[in-house]
Coordinates of C-alpha atoms in Angstrom, one line a residue:
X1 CA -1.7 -66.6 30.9
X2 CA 1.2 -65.7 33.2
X3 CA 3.5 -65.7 29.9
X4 CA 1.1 -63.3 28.4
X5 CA 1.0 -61.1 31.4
X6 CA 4.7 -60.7 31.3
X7 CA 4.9 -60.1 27.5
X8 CA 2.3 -57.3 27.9
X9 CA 3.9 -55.7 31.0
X10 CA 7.5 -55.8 28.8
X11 CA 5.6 -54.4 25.5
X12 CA 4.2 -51.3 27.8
X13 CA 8.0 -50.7 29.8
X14 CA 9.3 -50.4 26.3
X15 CA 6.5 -47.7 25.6
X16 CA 7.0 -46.1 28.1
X17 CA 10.9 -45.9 27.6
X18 CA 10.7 -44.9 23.9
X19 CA 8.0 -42.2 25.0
X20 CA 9.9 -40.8 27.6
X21 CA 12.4 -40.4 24.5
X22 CA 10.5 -38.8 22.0
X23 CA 9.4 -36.3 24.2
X24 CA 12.6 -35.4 26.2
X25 CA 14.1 -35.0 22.8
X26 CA 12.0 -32.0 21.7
X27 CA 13.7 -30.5 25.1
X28 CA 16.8 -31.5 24.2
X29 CA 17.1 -33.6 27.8
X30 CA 18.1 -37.0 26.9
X31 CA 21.4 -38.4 25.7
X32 CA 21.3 -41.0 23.1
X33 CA 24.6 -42.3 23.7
X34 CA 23.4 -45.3 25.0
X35 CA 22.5 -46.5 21.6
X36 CA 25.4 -46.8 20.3
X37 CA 26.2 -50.2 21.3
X38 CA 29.2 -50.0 22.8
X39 CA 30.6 -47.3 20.2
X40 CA 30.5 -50.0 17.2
X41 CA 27.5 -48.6 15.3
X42 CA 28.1 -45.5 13.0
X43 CA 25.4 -43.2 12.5
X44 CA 25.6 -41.1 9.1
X45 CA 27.8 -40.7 5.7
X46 CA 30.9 -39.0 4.6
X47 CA 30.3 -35.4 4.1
X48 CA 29.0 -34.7 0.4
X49 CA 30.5 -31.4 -0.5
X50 CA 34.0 -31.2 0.9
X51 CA 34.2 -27.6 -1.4
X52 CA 31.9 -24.7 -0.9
X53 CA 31.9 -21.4 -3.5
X54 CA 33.6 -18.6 -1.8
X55 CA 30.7 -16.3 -3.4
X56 CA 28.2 -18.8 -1.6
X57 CA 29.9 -18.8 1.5
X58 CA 30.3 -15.5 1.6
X59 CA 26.7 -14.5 0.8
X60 CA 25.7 -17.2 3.6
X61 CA 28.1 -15.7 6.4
X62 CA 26.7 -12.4 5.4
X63 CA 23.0 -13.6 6.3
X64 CA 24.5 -15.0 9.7
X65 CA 26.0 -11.8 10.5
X66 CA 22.7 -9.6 9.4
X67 CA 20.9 -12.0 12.0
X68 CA 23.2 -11.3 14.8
X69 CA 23.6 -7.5 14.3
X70 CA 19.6 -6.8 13.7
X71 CA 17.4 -9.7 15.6
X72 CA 18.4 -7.7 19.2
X73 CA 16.8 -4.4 17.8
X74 CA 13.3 -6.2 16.7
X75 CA 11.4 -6.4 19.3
X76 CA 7.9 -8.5 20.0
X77 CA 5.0 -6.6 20.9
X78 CA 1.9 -8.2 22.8
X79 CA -1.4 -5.6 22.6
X80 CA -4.6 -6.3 25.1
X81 CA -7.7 -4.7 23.7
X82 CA -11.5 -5.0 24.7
X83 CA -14.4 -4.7 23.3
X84 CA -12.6 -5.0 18.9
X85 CA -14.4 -7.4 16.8
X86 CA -12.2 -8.8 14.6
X87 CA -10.9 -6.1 12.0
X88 CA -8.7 -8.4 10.0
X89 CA -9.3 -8.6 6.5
X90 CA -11.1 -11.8 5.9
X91 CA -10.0 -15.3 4.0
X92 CA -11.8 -14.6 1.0
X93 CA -10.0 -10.7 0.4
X94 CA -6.5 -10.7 -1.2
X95 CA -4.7 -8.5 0.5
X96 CA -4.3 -8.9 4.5
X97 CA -2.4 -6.7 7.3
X98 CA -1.0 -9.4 9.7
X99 CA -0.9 -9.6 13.0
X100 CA -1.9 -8.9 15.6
X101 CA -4.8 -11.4 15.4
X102 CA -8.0 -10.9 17.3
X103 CA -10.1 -14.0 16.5
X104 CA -13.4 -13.6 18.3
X105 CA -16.1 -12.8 16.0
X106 CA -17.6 -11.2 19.7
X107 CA -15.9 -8.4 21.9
X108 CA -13.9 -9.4 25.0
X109 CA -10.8 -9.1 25.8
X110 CA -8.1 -10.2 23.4
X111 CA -4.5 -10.3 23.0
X112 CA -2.4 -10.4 20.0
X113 CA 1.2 -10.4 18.7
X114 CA 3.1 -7.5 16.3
X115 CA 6.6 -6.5 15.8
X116 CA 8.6 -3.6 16.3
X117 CA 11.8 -2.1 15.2
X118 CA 13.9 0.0 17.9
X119 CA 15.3 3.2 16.5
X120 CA 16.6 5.2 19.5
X121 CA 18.7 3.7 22.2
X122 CA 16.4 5.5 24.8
X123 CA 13.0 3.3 23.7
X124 CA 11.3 4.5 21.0
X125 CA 10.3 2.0 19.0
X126 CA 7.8 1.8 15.9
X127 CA 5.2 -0.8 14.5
X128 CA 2.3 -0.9 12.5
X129 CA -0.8 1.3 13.4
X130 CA -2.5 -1.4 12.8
X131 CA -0.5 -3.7 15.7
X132 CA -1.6 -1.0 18.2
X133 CA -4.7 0.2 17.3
X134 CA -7.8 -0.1 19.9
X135 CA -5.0 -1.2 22.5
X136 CA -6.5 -0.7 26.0
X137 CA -4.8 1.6 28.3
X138 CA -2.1 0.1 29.6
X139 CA -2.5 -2.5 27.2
X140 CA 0.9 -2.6 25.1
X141 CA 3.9 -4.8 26.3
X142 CA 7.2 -5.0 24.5
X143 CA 9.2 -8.1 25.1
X144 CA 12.9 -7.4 24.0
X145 CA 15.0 -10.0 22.4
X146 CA 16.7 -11.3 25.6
X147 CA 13.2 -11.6 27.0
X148 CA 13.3 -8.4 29.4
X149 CA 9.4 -7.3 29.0
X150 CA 8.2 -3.7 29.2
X151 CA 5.4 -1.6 29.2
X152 CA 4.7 0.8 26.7
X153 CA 3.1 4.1 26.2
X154 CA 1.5 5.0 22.9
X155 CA 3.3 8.1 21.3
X156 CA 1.7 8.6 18.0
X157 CA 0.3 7.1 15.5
X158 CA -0.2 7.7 11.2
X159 CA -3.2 6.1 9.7
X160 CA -2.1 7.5 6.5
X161 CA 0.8 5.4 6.3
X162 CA -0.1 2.9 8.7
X163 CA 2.8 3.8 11.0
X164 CA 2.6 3.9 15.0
X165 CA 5.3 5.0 17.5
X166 CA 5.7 3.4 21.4
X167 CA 8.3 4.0 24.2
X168 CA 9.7 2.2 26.7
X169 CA 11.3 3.4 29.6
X170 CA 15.1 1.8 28.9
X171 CA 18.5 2.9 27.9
X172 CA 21.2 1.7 25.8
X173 CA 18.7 0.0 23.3
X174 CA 20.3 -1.9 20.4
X175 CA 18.6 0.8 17.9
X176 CA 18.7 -0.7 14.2
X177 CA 20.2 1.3 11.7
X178 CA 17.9 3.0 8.9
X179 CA 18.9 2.6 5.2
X180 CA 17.4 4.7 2.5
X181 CA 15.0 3.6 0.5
X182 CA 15.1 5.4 -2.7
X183 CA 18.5 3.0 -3.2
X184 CA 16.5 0.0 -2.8
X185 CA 16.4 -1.8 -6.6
X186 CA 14.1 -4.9 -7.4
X187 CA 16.0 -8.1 -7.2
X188 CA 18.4 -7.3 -4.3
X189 CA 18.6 -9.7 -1.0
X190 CA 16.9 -8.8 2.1
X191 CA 15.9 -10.1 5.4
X192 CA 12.6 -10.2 7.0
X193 CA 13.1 -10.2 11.0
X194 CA 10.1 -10.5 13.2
X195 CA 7.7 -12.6 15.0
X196 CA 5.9 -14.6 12.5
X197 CA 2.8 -16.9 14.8
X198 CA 4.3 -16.4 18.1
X199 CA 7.6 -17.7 17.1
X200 CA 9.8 -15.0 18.6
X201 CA 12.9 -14.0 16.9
X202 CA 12.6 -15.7 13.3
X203 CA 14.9 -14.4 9.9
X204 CA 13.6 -15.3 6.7
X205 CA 15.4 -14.2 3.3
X206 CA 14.2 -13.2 0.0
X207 CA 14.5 -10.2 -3.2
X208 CA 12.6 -7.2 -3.8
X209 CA 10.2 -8.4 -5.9
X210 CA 8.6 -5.4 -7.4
X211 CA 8.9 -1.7 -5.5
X212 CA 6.0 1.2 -5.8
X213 CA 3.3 -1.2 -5.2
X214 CA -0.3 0.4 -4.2
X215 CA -2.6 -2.7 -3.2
X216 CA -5.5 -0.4 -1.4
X217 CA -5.4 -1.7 2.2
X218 CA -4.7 1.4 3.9
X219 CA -8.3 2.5 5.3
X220 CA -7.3 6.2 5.1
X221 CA -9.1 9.6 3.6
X222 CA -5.1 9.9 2.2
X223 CA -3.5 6.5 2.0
X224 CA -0.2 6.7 1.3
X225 CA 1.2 3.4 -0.3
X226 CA 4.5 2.9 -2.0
X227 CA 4.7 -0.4 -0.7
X228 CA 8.5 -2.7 -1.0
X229 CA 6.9 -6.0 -2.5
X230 CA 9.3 -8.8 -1.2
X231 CA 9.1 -12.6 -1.1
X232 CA 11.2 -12.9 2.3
X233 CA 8.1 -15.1 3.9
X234 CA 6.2 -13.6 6.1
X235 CA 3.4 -14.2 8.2
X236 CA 0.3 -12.7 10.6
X237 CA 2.8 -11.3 13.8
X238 CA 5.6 -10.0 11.4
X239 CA 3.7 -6.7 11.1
X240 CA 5.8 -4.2 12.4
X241 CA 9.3 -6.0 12.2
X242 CA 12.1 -5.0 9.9
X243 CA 13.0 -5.5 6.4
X244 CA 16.6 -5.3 6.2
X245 CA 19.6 -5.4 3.4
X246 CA 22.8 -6.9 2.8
X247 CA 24.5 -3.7 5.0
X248 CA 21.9 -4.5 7.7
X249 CA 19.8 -1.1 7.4
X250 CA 16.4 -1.2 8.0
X251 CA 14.8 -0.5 4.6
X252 CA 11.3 -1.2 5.7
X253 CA 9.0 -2.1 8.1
X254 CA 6.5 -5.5 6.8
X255 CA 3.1 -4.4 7.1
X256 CA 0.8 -7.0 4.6
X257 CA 0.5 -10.0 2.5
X258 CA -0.8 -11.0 -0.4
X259 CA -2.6 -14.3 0.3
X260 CA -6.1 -16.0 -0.3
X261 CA -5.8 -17.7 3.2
X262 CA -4.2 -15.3 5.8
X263 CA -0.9 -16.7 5.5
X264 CA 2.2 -16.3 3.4
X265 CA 1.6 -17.0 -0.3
X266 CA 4.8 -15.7 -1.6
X267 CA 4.4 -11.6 -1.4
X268 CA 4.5 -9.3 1.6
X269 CA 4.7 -5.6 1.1
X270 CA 6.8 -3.0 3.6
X271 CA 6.5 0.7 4.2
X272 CA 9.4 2.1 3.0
X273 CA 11.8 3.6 5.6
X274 CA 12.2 6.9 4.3
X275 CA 8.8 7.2 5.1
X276 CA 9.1 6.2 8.5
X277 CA 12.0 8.5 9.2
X278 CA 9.5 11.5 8.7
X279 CA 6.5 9.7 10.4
X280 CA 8.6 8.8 13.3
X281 CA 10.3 11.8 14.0
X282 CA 6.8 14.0 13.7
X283 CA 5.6 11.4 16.3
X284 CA 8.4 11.5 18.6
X285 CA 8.7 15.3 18.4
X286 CA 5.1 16.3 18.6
X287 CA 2.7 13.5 19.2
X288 CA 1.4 13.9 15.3
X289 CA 2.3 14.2 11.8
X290 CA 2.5 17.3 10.5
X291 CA 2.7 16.5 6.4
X292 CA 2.7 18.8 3.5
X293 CA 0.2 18.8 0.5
X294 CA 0.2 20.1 -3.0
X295 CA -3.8 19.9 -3.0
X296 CA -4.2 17.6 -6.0
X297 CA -6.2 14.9 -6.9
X298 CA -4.1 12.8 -9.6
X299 CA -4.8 9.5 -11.8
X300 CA -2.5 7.6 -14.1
X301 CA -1.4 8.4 -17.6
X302 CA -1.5 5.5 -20.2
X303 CA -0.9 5.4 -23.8
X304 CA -4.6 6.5 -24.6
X305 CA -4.6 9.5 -22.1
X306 CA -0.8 10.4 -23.4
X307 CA -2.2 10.4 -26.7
X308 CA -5.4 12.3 -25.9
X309 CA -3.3 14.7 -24.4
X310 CA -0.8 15.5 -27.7
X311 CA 1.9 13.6 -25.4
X312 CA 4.4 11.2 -27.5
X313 CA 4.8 8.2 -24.7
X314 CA 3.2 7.9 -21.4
X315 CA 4.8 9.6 -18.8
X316 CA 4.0 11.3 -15.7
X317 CA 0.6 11.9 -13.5
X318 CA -2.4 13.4 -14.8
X319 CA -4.0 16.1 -12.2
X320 CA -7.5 15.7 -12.3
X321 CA -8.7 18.5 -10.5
X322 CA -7.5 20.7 -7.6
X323 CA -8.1 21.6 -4.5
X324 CA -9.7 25.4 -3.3
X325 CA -6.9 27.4 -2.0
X326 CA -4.4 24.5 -1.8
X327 CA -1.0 24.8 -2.6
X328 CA -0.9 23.7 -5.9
X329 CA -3.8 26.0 -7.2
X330 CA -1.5 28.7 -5.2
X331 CA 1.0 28.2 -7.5
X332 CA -0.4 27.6 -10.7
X333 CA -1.0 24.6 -11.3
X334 CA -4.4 23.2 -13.6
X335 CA -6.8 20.7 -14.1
X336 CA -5.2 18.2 -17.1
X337 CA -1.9 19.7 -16.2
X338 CA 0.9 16.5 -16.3
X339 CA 3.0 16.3 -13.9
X340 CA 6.3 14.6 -15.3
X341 CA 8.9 15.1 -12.4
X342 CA 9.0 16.5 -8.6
X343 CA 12.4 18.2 -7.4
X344 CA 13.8 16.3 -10.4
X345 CA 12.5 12.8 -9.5
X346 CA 10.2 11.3 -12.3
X347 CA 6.8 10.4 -11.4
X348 CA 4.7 8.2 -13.4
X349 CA 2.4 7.3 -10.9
X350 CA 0.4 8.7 -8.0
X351 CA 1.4 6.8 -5.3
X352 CA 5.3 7.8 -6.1
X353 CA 4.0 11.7 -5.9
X354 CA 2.3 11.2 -2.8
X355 CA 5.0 9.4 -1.3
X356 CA 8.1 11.8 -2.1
X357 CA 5.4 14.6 -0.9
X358 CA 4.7 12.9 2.2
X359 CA 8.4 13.1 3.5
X360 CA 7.7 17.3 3.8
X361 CA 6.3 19.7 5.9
X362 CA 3.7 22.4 5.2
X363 CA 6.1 25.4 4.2
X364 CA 8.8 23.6 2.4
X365 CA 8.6 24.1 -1.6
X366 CA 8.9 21.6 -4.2
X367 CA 9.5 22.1 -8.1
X368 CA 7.1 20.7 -10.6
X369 CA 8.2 20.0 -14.1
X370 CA 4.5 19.5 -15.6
X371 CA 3.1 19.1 -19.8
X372 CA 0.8 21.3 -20.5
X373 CA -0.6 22.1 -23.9
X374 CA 2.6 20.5 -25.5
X375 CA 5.0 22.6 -23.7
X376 CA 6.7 21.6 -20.5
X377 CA 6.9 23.7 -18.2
X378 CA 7.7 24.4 -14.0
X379 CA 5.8 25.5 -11.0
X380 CA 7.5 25.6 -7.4
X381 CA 4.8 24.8 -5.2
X382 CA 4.9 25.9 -0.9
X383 CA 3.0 23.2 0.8
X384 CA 0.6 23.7 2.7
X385 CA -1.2 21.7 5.4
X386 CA -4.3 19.4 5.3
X387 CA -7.7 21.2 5.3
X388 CA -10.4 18.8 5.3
X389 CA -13.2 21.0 4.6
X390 CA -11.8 22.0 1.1
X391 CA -13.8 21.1 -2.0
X392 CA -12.4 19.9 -5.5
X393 CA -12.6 22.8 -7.9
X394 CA -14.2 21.8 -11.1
X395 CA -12.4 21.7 -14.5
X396 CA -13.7 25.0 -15.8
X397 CA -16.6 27.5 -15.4
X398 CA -19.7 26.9 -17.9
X399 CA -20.5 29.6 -20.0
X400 CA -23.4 31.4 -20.3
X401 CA -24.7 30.5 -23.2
X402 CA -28.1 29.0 -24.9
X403 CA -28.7 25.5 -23.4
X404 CA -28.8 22.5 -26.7
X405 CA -30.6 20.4 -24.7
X406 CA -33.5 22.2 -24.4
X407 CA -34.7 22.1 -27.4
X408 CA -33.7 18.4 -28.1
X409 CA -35.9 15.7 -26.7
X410 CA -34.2 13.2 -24.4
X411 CA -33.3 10.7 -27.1
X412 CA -30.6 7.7 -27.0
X413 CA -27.8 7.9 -29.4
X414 CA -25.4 4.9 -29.6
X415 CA -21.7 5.0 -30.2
X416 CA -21.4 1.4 -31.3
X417 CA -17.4 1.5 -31.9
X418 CA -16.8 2.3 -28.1
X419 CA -19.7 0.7 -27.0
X420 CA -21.5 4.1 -25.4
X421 CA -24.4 5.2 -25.7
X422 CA -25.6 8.5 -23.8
X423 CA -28.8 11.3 -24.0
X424 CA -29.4 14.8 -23.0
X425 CA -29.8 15.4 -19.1
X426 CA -33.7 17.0 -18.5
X427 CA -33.5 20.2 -16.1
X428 CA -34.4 18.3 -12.8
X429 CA -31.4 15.9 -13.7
X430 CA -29.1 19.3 -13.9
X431 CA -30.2 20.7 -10.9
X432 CA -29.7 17.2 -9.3
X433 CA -26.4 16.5 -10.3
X434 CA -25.0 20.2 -10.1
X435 CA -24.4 20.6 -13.5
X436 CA -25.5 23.1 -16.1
X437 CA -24.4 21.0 -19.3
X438 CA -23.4 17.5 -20.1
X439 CA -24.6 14.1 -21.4
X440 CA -25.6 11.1 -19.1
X441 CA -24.2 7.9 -19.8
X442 CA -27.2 5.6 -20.3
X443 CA -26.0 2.3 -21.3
X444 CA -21.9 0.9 -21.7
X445 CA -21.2 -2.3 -23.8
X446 CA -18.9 -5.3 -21.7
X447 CA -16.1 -5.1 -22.6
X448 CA -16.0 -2.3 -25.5
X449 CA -14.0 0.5 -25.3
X450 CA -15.8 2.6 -22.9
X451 CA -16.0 -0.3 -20.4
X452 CA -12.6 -1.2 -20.4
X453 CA -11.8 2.8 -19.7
X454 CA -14.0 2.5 -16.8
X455 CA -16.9 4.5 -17.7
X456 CA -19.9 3.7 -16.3
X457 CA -23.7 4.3 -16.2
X458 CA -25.3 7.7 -15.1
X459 CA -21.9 9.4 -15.3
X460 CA -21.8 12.7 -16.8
X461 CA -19.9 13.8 -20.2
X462 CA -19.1 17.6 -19.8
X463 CA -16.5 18.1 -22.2
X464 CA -14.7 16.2 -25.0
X465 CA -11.4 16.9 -26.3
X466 CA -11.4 20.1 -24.3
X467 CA -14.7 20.9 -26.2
X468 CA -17.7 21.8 -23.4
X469 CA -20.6 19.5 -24.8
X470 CA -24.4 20.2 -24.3
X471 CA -25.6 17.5 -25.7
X472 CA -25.3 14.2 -28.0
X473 CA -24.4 16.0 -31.1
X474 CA -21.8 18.2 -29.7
X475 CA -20.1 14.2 -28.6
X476 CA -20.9 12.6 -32.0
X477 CA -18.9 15.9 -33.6
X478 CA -15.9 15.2 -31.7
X479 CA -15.8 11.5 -32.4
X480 CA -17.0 11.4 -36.0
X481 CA -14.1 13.5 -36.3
X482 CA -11.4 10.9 -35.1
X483 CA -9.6 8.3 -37.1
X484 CA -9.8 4.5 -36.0
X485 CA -6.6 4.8 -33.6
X486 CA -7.0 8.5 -32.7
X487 CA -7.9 9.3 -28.7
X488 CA -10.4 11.3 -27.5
X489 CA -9.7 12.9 -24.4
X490 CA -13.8 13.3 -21.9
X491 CA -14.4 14.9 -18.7
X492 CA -16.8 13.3 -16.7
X493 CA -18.6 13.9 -13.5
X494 CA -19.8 11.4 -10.9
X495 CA -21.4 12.9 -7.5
X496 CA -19.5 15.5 -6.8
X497 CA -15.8 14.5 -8.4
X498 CA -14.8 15.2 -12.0
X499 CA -12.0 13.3 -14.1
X500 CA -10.4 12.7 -17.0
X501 CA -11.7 9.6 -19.0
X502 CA -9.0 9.1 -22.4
X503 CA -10.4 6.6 -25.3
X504 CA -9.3 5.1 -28.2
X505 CA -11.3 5.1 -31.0
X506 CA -11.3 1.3 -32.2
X507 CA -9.5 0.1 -35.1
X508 CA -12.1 -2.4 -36.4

């Protein structure tokens, strides 16, 4: 019994020695000298690779030095707010801003963890909008990179491009240095520097995976996404923080992931800093943005809609319809106008427009190389600022002229090679919808050609092939007319919005 005693009380001294080990060693406080046994045991092997690639080493001590020079200008910032239910995008969506979190399903007060990147030595910093948004007063504390914490005043902030501005009162700020985007090509190094889960301070490397990328998270009546798609990891807290090249220049600021879990997958996406530099310096100036607008609403142009529109490759953005009294009407331009180019800079699709655009001011001019009727042609177009109470000017005027419809009973008529079929709208459904002519859309085939082109039920055929139609036969003209390959260009009319819908007639 005594024996056992003593064996039991040795076992548990032994525990308690090894423990105090283990968890001294995750503080670094314990010297494991003592195990070496005098100095006769050797721990470890030769070295493996006695050569290293200069390229290699050179890309490595490159990283090192990007770390050094750019990890004091990102800075952590903690945001209190009361009374937010959580806002984050849920597991089961695909695209996620990250951090800060706010867990509680109930509101109470909360705090949560963003980035920030430093750009003037005197304090201003910016984030996400979506890092500081709902702070509380008094709320928003920036912890630099040697720990100094400060509060911090909300200057501005830009839905639109899901930008924010804060200050601090310091000086001599490490401020990062800002790179220009438009350089920026897919497959190039960078650096993702930010706070990733509370873990202050943390590089992660990658490429530019893809650049341009619109993924439809900004919650904005104008969303402005021209997102830098990179595989640098990271994770909910980075928002804010810095995306960074080989020079060290800020190139973007990570704002969202691509995930089906709320954590890094393999793709984050990054407002581009030539973005910011506008944003910022509105905010910093004035409190707001003040950004120009051509007064446009655009869509893409594929191979059907180039071909619908007599256009020999796909090129450029289509403008749907434009604005009353907005700049671009101002000038000239159309409705199924193409607009190939801005200021000599090819566009081929709307969020590259509306992200060169939103880098000016109402006043300043921009030149439009645009297709129109097989002829290209130019408008320079003054910008003007945002007037929300503007309405979308329809394609074209209806003539006055006899009504088809009238005398043609509501009847169904099938186009079974796009997989439409569509009958005459009755008077009430005219007045209804606001329009004096046009076909309704009463049925669309899976997957047929209509479907795929994103033409629905109850929309509203106005025209075809520039043609105005009144009814079914006026559609089956135009279509009968087209070879198996051919495109048929349709406006179409949903609420209150018209567009451009381009098919291709089916080749079996």
């Amino acid at each position: 019994m005594k024996k056992t005693i003593l064996t039991s009380l040795a076992l548990v001294t032994v525990g308690i020695i090894f423990g105090v080990i283990l968890v001294s060693n995750f503080s670094g406080g314990v010297d494991l000298s003592f195990a070496r046994s005098g100095g006769d045991v050797k721990l470890g092997g030769p070295v493996p690779v006695t050569t290293q690639s200069p390229g290699l080493k050179a890309v490595s001590d490159n990283f090192v030095a990007i770390a050094k020079a750019v990890t004091p200008s990102v800075v952590a910032i903690t945001v209190t707010t009361t009374g937010k239910k959580n806002s984050q995008s849920m597991p089961h969506d695909f695209f996620h801003f990250f951090g800060p979190e706010f867990k509680s399903p109930e509101p109470q007060p909360e705090q949560g963890m963003g980035s920030g990147v430093i750009i003037t030595p005197d304090g201003y910093i910016v984030t996400n909008n979506h890092v500081v948004d709902d702070a509380d007063k008094g709320g928003i504390e920036v912890v630099l990179n040697d720990k100094v914490r400060y509060k911090a005043r909300l200057v501005g902030t830009d839905p639109s491009t899901d930008l924010a501005v804060v200050k601090i009162d310091a000086k001599e700020l490490p401020a990062a240095a800002l790179g220009n985007s438009d350089n920026v090509q897919v497959g190039e190094w960078v650096l993702a520097i930010g706070n990733p889960l509370g873990l202050m301070s943390t590089v992660t490397a990658g490429i530019i995976s893809a650049k341009g990328r619109s993924i439809n998270i900004i919650r904005d009546s104008y969303n402005i996404e021209d997102f830098i798609q990179t595989d640098a990891a990271i994770n909910p807290g980075n928002s804010g923080g810095a995306l960074v090249n080989l020079s060290g220049e800020v190139i973007g600021i990570n704002t969202a992931i691509a995930t089906t879990n709320a954590r890094y997958q393999g793709y984050g996406f990054a407002v581009p800093v030539n973005i910011l530099k506008t944003v910022a310096a509105d905010l910093i100036k004035e409190g707001k943005v003040h950004r120009g607008y051509i007064g446009v609403m655009i869509g893409t142009v594929d191979q059907t809609m180039a071909s619908a529109l007599g256009m020999k490759e796909a090129h450029g953005v289509l403008v749907q319809s434009t604005v009353a009294g907005g700049a671009g009407e101002a000038a000239g331009v159309k409705e199924g106008d193409v607009i190939l180019s801005v200021d000599g800079k090819d566009v081929n699709a709307g969020n590259e427009l509306q992200s060169y655009i939103a880098t000016h001011h109402p006043g300043d001019r921009v030149t439009l190389k645009i297709f129109r009727d097989g002829k290209v042609i130019e408008k320079t177009v003054t910008l003007k600022a945002r007037e929300e109470d503007r309405t979308v000017v329809a394609a074209s005027e209806p003539k006055e002229e006899a009504d088809e419809s009238a005398s043609e009973a509501p009847r169904v008529v099938k186009f079974d090679n796009i997989g439409l079929s569509v009958r005459s709208l009755t008077p009430d459904e005219k007045k209804d919808l606001d329009v004096d002519r046009g076909v309704i859309i009463t049925d669309v085939r899976p997957y047929g050609e209509a479907f795929n082109r994103a033409l629905a039920k109850n929309m509203v055929i106005v025209e075809a092939d520039r043609k105005e139609v009144a009814a079914p036969s006026d559609l089956k003209k135009v279509i009968d007319a087209r070879k198996p390959g051919d495109s048929v260009l349709l406006r179409v009319k949903t609420d209150k919005t018209t567009s451009f819908v381009a098919l291709q007639i089916p080749k079996n």
